[in-house]
PDB file of C-alpha atoms and ligand atoms in Angstrom:
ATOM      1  CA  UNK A 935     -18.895 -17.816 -58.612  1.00 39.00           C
ATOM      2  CA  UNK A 936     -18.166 -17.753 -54.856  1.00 43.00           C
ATOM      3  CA  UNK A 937     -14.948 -18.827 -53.844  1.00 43.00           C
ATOM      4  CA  UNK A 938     -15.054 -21.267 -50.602  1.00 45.00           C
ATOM      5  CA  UNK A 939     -14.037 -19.694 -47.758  1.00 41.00           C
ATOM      6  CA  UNK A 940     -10.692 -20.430 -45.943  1.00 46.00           C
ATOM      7  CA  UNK A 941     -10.010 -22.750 -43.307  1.00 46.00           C
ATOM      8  CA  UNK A 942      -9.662 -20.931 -39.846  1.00 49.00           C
ATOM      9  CA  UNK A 943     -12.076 -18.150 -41.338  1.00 47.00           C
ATOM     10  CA  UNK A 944     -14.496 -15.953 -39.437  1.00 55.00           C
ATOM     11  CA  UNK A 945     -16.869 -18.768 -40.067  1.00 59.00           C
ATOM     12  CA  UNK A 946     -15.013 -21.419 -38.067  1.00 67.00           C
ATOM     13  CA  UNK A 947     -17.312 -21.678 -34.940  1.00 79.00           C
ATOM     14  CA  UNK A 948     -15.669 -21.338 -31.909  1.00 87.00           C
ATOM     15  CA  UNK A 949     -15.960 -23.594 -28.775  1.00 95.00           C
ATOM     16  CA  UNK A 950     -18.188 -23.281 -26.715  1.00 96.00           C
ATOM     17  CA  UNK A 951     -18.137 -20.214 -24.090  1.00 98.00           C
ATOM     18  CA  UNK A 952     -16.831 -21.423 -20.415  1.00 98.00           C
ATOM     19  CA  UNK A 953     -18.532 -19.018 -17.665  1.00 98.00           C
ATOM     20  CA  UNK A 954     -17.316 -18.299 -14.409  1.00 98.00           C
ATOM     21  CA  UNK A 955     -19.422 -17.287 -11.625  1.00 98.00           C
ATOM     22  CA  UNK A 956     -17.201 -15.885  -8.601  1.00 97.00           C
ATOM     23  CA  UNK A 957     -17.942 -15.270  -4.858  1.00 96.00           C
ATOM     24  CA  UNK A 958     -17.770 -16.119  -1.746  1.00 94.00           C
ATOM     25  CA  UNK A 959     -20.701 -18.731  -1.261  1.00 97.00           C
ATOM     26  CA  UNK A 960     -20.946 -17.790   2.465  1.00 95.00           C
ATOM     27  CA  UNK A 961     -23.410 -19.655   2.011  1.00 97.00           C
ATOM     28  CA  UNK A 962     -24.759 -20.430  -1.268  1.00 98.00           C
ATOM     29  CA  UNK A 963     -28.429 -19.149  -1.719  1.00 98.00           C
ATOM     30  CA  UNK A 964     -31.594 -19.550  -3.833  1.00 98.00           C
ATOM     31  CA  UNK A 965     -29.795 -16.131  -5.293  1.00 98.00           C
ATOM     32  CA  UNK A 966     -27.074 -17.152  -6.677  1.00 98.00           C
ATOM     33  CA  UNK A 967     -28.769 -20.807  -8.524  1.00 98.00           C
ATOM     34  CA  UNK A 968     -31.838 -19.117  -9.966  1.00 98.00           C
ATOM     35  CA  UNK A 969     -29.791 -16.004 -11.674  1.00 98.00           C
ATOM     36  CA  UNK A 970     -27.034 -18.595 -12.610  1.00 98.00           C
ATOM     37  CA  UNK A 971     -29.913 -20.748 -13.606  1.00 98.00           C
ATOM     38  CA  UNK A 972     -31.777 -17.801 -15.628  1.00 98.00           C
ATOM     39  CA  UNK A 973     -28.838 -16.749 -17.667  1.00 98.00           C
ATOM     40  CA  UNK A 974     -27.971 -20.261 -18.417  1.00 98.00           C
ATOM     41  CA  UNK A 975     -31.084 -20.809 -20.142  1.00 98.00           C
ATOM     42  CA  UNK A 976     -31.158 -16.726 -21.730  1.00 98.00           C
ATOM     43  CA  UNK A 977     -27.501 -16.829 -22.963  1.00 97.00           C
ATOM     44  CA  UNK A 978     -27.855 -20.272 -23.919  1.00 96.00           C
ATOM     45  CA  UNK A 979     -24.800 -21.149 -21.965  1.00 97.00           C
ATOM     46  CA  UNK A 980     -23.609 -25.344 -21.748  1.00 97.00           C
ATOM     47  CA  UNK A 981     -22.911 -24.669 -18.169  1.00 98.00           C
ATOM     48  CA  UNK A 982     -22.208 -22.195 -15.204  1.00 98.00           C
ATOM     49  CA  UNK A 983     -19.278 -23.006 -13.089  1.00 98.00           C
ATOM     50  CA  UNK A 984     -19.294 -22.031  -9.580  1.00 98.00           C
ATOM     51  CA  UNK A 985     -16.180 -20.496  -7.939  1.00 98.00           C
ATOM     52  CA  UNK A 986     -15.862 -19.993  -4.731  1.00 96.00           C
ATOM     53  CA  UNK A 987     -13.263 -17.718  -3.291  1.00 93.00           C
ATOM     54  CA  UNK A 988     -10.374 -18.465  -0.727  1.00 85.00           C
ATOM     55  CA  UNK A 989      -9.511 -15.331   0.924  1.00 60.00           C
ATOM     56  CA  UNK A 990     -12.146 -12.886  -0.514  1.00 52.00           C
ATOM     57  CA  UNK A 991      -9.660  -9.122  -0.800  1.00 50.00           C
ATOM     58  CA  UNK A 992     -13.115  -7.201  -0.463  1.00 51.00           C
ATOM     59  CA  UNK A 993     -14.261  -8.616   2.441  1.00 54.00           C
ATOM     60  CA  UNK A 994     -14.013  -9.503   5.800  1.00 54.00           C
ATOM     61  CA  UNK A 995     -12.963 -13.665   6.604  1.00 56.00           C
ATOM     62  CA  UNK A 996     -16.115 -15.560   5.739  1.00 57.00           C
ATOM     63  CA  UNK A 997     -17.900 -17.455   8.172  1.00 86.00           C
ATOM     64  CA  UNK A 998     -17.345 -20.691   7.299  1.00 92.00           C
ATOM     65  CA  UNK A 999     -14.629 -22.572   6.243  1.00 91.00           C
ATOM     66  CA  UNK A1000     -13.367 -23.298   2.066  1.00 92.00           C
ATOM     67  CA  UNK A1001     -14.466 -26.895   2.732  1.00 94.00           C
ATOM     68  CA  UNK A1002     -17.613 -26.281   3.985  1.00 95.00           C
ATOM     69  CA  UNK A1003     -18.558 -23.597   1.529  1.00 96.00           C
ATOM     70  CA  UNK A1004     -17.228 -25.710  -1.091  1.00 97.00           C
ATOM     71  CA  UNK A1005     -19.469 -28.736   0.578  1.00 98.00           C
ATOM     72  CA  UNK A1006     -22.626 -26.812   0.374  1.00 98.00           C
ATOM     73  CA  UNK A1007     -21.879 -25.306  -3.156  1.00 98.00           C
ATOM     74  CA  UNK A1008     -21.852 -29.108  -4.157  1.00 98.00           C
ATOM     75  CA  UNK A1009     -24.799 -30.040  -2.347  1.00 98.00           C
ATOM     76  CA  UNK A1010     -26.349 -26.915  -3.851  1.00 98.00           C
ATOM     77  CA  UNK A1011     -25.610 -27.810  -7.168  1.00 98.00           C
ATOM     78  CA  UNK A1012     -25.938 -31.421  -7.114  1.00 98.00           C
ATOM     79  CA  UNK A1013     -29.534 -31.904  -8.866  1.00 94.00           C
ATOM     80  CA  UNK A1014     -29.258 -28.567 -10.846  1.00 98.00           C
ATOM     81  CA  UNK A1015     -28.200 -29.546 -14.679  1.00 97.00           C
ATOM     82  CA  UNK A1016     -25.760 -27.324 -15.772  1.00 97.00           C
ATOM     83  CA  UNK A1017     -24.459 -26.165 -12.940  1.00 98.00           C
ATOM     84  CA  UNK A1018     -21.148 -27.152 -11.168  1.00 98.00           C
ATOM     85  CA  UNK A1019     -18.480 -25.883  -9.046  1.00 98.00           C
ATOM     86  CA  UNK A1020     -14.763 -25.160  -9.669  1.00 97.00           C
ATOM     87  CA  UNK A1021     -12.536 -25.092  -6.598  1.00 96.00           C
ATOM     88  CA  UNK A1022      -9.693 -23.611  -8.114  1.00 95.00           C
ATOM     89  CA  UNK A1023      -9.459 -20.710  -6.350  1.00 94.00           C
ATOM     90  CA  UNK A1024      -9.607 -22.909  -2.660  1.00 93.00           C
ATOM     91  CA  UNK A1025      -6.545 -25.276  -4.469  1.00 87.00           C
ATOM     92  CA  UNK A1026      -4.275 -22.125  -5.391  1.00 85.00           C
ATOM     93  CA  UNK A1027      -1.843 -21.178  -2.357  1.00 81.00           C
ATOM     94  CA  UNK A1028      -1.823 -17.519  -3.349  1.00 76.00           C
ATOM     95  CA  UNK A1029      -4.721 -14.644  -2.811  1.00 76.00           C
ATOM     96  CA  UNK A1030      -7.894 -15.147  -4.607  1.00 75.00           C
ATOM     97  CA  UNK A1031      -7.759 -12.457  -7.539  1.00 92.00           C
ATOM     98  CA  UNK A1032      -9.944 -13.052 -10.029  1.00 95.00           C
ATOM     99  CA  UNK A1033      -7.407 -11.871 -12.661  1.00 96.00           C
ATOM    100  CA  UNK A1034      -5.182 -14.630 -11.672  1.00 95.00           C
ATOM    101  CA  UNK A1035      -8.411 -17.425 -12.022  1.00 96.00           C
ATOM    102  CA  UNK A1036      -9.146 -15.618 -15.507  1.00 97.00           C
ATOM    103  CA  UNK A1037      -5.155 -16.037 -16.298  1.00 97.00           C
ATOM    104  CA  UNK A1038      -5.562 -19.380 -15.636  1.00 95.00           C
ATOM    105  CA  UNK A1039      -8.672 -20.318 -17.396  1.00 97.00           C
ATOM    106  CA  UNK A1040      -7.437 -18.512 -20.924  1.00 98.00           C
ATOM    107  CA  UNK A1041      -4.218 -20.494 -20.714  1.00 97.00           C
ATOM    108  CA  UNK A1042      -6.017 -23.900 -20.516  1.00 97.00           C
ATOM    109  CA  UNK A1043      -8.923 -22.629 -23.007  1.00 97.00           C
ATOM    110  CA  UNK A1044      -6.802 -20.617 -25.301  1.00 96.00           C
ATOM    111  CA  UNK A1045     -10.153 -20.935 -27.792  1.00 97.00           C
ATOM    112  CA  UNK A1046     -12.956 -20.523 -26.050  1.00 98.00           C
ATOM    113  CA  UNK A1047     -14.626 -17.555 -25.114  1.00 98.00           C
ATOM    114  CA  UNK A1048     -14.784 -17.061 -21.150  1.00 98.00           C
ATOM    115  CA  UNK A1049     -17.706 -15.109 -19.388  1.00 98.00           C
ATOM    116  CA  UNK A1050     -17.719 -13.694 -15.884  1.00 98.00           C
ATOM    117  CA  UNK A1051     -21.049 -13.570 -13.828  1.00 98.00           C
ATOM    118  CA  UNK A1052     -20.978 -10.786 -11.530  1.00 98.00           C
ATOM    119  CA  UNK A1053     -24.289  -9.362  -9.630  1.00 98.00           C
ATOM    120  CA  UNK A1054     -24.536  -5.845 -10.325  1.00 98.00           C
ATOM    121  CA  UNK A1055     -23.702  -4.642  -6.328  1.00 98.00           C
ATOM    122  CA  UNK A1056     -20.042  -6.522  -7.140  1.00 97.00           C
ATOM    123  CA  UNK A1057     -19.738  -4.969 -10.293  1.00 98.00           C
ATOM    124  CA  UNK A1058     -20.158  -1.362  -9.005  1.00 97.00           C
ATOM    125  CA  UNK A1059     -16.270  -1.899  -7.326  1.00 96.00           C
ATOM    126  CA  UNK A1060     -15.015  -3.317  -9.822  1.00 97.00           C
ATOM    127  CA  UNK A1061     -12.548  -0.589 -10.340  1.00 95.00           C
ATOM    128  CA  UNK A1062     -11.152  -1.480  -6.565  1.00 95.00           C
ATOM    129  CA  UNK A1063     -10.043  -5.023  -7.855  1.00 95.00           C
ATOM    130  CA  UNK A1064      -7.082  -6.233  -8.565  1.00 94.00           C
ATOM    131  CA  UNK A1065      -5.235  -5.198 -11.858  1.00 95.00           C
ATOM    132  CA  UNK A1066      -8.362  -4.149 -12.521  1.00 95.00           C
ATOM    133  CA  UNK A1067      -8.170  -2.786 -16.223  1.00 92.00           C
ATOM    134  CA  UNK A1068      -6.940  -6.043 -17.545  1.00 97.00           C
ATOM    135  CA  UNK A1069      -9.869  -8.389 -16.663  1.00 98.00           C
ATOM    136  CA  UNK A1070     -11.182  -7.512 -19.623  1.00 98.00           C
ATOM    137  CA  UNK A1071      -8.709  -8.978 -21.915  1.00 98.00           C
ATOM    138  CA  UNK A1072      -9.573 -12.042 -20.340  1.00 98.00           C
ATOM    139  CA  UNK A1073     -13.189 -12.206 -20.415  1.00 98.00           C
ATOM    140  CA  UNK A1074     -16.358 -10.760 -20.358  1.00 98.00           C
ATOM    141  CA  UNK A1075     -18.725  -9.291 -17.935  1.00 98.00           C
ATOM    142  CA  UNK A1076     -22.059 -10.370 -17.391  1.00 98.00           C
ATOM    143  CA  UNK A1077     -23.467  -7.606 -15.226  1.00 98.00           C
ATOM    144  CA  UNK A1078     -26.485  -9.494 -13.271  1.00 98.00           C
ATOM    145  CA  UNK A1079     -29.786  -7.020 -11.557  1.00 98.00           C
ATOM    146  CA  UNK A1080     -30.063  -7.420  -7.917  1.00 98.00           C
ATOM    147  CA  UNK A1081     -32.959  -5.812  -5.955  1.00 98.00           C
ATOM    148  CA  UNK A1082     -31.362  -3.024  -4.136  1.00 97.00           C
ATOM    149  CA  UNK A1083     -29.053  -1.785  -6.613  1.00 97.00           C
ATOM    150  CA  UNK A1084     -29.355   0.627  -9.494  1.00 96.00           C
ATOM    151  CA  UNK A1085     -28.333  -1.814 -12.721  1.00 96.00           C
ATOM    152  CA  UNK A1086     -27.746   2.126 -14.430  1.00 95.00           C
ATOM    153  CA  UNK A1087     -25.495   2.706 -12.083  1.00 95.00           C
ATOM    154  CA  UNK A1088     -23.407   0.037 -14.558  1.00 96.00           C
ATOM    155  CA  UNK A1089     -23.227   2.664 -16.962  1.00 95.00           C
ATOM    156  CA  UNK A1090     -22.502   5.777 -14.972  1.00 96.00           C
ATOM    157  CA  UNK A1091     -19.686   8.379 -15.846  1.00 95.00           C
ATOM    158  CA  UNK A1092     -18.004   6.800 -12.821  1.00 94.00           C
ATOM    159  CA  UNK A1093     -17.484   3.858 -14.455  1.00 96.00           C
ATOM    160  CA  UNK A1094     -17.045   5.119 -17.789  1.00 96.00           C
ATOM    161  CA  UNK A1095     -13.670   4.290 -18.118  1.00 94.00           C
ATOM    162  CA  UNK A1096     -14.648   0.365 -17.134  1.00 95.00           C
ATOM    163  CA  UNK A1097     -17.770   0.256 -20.205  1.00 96.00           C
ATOM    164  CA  UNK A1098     -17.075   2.641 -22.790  1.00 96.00           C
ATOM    165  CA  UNK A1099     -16.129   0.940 -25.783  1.00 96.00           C
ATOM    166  CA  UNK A1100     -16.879  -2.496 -24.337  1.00 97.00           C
ATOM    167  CA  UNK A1101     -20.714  -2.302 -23.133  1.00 97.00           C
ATOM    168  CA  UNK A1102     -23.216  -4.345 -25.779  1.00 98.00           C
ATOM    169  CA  UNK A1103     -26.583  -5.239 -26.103  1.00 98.00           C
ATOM    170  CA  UNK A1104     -25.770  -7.440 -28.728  1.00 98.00           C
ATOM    171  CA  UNK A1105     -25.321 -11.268 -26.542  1.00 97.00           C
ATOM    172  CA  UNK A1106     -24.099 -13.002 -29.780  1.00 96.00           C
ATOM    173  CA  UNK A1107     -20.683 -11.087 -28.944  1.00 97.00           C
ATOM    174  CA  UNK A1108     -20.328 -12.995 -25.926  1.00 97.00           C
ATOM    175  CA  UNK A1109     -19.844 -16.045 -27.833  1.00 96.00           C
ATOM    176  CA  UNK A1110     -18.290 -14.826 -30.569  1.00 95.00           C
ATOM    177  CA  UNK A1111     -15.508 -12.757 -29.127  1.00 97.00           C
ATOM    178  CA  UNK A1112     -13.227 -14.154 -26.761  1.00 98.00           C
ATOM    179  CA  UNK A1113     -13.021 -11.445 -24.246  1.00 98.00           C
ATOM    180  CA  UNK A1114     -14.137  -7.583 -23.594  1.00 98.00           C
ATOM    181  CA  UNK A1115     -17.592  -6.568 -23.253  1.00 98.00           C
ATOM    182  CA  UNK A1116     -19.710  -6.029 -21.140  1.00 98.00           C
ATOM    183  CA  UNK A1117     -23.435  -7.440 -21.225  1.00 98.00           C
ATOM    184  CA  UNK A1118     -25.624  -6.713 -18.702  1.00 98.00           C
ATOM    185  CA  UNK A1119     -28.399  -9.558 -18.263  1.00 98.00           C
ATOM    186  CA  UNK A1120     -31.916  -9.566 -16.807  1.00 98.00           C
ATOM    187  CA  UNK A1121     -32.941 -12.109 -14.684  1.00 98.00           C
ATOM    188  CA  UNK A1122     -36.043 -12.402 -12.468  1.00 98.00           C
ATOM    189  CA  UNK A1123     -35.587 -10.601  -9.142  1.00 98.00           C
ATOM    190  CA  UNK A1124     -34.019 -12.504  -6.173  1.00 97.00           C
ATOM    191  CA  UNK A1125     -34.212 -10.260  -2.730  1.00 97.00           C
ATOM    192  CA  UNK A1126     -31.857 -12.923  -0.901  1.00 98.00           C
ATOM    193  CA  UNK A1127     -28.228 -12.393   0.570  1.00 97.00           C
ATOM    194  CA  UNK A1128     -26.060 -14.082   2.239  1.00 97.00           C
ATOM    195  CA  UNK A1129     -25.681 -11.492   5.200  1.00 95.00           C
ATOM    196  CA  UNK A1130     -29.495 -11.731   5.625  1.00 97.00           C
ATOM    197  CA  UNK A1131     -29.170 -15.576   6.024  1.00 97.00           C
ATOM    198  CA  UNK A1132     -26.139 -15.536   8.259  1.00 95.00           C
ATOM    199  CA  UNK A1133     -28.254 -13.092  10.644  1.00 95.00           C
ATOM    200  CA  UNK A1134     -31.296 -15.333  10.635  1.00 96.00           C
ATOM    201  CA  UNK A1135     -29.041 -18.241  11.432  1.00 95.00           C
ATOM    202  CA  UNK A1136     -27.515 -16.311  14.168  1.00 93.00           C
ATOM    203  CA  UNK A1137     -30.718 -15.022  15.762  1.00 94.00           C
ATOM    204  CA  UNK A1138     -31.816 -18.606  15.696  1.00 95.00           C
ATOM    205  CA  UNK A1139     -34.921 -18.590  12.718  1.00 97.00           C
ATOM    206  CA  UNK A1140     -36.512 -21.995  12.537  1.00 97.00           C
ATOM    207  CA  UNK A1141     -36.150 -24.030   9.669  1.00 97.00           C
ATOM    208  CA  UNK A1142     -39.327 -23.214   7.764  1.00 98.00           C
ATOM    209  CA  UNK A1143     -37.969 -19.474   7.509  1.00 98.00           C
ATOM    210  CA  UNK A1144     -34.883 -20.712   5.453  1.00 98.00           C
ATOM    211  CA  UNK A1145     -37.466 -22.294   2.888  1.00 97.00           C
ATOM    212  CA  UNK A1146     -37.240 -20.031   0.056  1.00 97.00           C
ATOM    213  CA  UNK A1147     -33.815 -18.493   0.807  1.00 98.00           C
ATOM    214  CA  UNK A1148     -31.612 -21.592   0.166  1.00 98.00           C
ATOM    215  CA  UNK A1149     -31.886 -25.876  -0.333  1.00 98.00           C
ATOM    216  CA  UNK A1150     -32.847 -27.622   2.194  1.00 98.00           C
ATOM    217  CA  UNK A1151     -29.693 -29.798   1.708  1.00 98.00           C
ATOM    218  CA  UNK A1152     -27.478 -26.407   2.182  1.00 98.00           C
ATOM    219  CA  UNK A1153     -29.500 -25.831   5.426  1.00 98.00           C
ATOM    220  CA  UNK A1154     -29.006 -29.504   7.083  1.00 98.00           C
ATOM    221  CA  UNK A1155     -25.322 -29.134   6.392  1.00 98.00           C
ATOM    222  CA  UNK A1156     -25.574 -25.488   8.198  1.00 97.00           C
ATOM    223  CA  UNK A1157     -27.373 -26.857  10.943  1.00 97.00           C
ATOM    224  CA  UNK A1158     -25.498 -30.194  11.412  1.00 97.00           C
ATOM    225  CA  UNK A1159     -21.811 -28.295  11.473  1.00 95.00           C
ATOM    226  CA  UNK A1160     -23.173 -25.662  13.672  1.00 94.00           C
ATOM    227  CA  UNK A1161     -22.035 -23.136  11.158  1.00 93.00           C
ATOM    228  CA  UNK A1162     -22.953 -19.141  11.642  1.00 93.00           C
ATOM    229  CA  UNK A1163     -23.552 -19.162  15.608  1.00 89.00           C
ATOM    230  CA  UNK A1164     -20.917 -17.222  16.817  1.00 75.00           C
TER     231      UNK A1164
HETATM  232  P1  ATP B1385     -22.993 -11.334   1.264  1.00 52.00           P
HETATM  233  O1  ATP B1385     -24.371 -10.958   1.713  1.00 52.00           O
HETATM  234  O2  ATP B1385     -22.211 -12.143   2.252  1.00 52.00           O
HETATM  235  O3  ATP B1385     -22.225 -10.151   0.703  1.00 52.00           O
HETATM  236  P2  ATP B1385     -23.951 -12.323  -1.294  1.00 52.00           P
HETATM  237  O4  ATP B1385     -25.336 -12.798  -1.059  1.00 52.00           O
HETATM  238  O5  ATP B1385     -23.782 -10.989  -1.971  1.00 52.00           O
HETATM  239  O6  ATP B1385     -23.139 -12.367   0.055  1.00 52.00           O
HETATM  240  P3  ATP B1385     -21.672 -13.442  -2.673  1.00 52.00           P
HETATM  241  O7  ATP B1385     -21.139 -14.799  -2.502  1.00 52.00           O
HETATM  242  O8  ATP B1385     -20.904 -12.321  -2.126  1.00 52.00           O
HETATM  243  O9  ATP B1385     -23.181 -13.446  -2.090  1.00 52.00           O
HETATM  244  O10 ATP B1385     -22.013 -13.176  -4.205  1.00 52.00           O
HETATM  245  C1  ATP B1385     -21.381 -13.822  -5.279  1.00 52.00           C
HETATM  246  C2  ATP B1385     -21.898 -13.184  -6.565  1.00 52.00           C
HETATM  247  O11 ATP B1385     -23.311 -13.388  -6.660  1.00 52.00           O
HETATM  248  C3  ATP B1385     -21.674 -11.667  -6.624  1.00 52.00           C
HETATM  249  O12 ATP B1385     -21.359 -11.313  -7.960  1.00 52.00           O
HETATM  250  C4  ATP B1385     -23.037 -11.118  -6.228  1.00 52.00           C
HETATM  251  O13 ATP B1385     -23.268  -9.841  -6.768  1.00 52.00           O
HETATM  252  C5  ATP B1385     -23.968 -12.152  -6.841  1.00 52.00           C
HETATM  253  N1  ATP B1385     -25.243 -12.257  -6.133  1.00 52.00           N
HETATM  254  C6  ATP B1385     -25.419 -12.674  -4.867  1.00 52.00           C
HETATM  255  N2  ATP B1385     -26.726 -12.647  -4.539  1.00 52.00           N
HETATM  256  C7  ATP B1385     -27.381 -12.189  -5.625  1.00 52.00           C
HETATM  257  C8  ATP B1385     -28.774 -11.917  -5.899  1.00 52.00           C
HETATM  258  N3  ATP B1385     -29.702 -12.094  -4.966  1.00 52.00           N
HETATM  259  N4  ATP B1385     -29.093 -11.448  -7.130  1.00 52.00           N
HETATM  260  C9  ATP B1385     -28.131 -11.242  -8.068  1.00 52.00           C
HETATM  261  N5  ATP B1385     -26.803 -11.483  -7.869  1.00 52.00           N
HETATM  262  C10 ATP B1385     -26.434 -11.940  -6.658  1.00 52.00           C
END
């Protein structure tokens, strides 16, 4: 005879994963909503939650402002189910560090299993980020292909203290466990950048080039704030 198993066992499902997807939106692109899109639907995640950065600590200032890269994350998002955007990180007074947003999120979802979506050319620094060995307590990685960059460079003996003992193949993990791996995730192709878009914008490309590098809705808010001229 089987005994029934005890409240608060391994069998107690847990809630459901919330994923983070961190960067600087300068602007939004086609890129980042088709692979947030992709491993939505592969992952079988409720939702993706945008977050943009304030003061990005790897980067030069972006070119537009919080509120108007917030704006066209919104607009971005706005008809995409499943998608929305978190402006934490624009609210918070100190320096955008990802461990500090990851801090934050366990605290409020002491439960729930939190997942970090990070294109593979971001995760290749990882090492260079803030308190960077302890992000991993707090979540895990998502490791996302991007044309251009090596996705086995993820597992290189450079960053073999980063994935040993936490890289999986095994996605059930991710929801399972609340923090620690790393899972890297195929999604179709997207040869788009921001930097490309910013240079078009610059050089003064015509509307019908932006077509399938970012919503329309993204590019009328570009165009009517004059954003990326200078
Ligand atoms: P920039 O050209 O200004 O560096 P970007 O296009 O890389 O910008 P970010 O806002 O810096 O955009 O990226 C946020 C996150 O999205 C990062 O983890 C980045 O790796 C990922 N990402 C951006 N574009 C793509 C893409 N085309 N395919 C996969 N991941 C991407």
């Amino acid at each position: 005879m089987t005994s029934p198993a005890p409240a608060n066992s391994e069998t107690t499902p847990r809630p459901p994963p919330i994923t983070l997807f961190g960067g600087t939106f300068d602007p939004v692109h086609f890129g980042h909503l088709r692979v947030a899109q992709d491993t939505a639907a592969a992952l079988k995640l409720p939702e993706i939650r945008f977050v943009p950065s304030q003061s990005p600590v790897h980067r030069g200032r972006p070119g537009a402002s919080a509120d108007a890269r917030l704006a066209m994350l919104k607009l971005a998002v706005a008809d995409l189910p499943g998608l929305a955007v978190d402006d934490c990180e624009l609210s918070r007074e100190s320096a955008s560090y990802t461990i500090t947003t990851l801090e934050a999120f366990r605290a409020k979802y002491p439960a729930a299993p939190l997942i970090w979506l990070i294109g593979v050319d971001a995760f290749l620094k990882i090492q260079s980020w803030h308190r960077a060995s302890e992000l991993f307590d707090f979540a895990h990685f998502v490791v996302l292909n991007r044309p251009g960059f090596a996705t086995a460079n993820v597992f290189s003996a450079a960053l073999a203290p980063v994935w040993q003992g936490r890289a999986t193949a095994d996605a059930r993990l991710l929801l399972n466990e609340l923090s620690g791996r790393i899972y890297l995730q195929t999604v179709a192709p997207q040869a788009v950048s921001a930097t490309e878009i910013r240079n078009m914008l610059r050089s003064g490309a015509a509307d019908g080039a932006f077509a399938s590098l970012l919503p329309n809705a993204v590019l009328s808010y570009i165009r009517a704030h004059r954003i990326y001229l200078d």
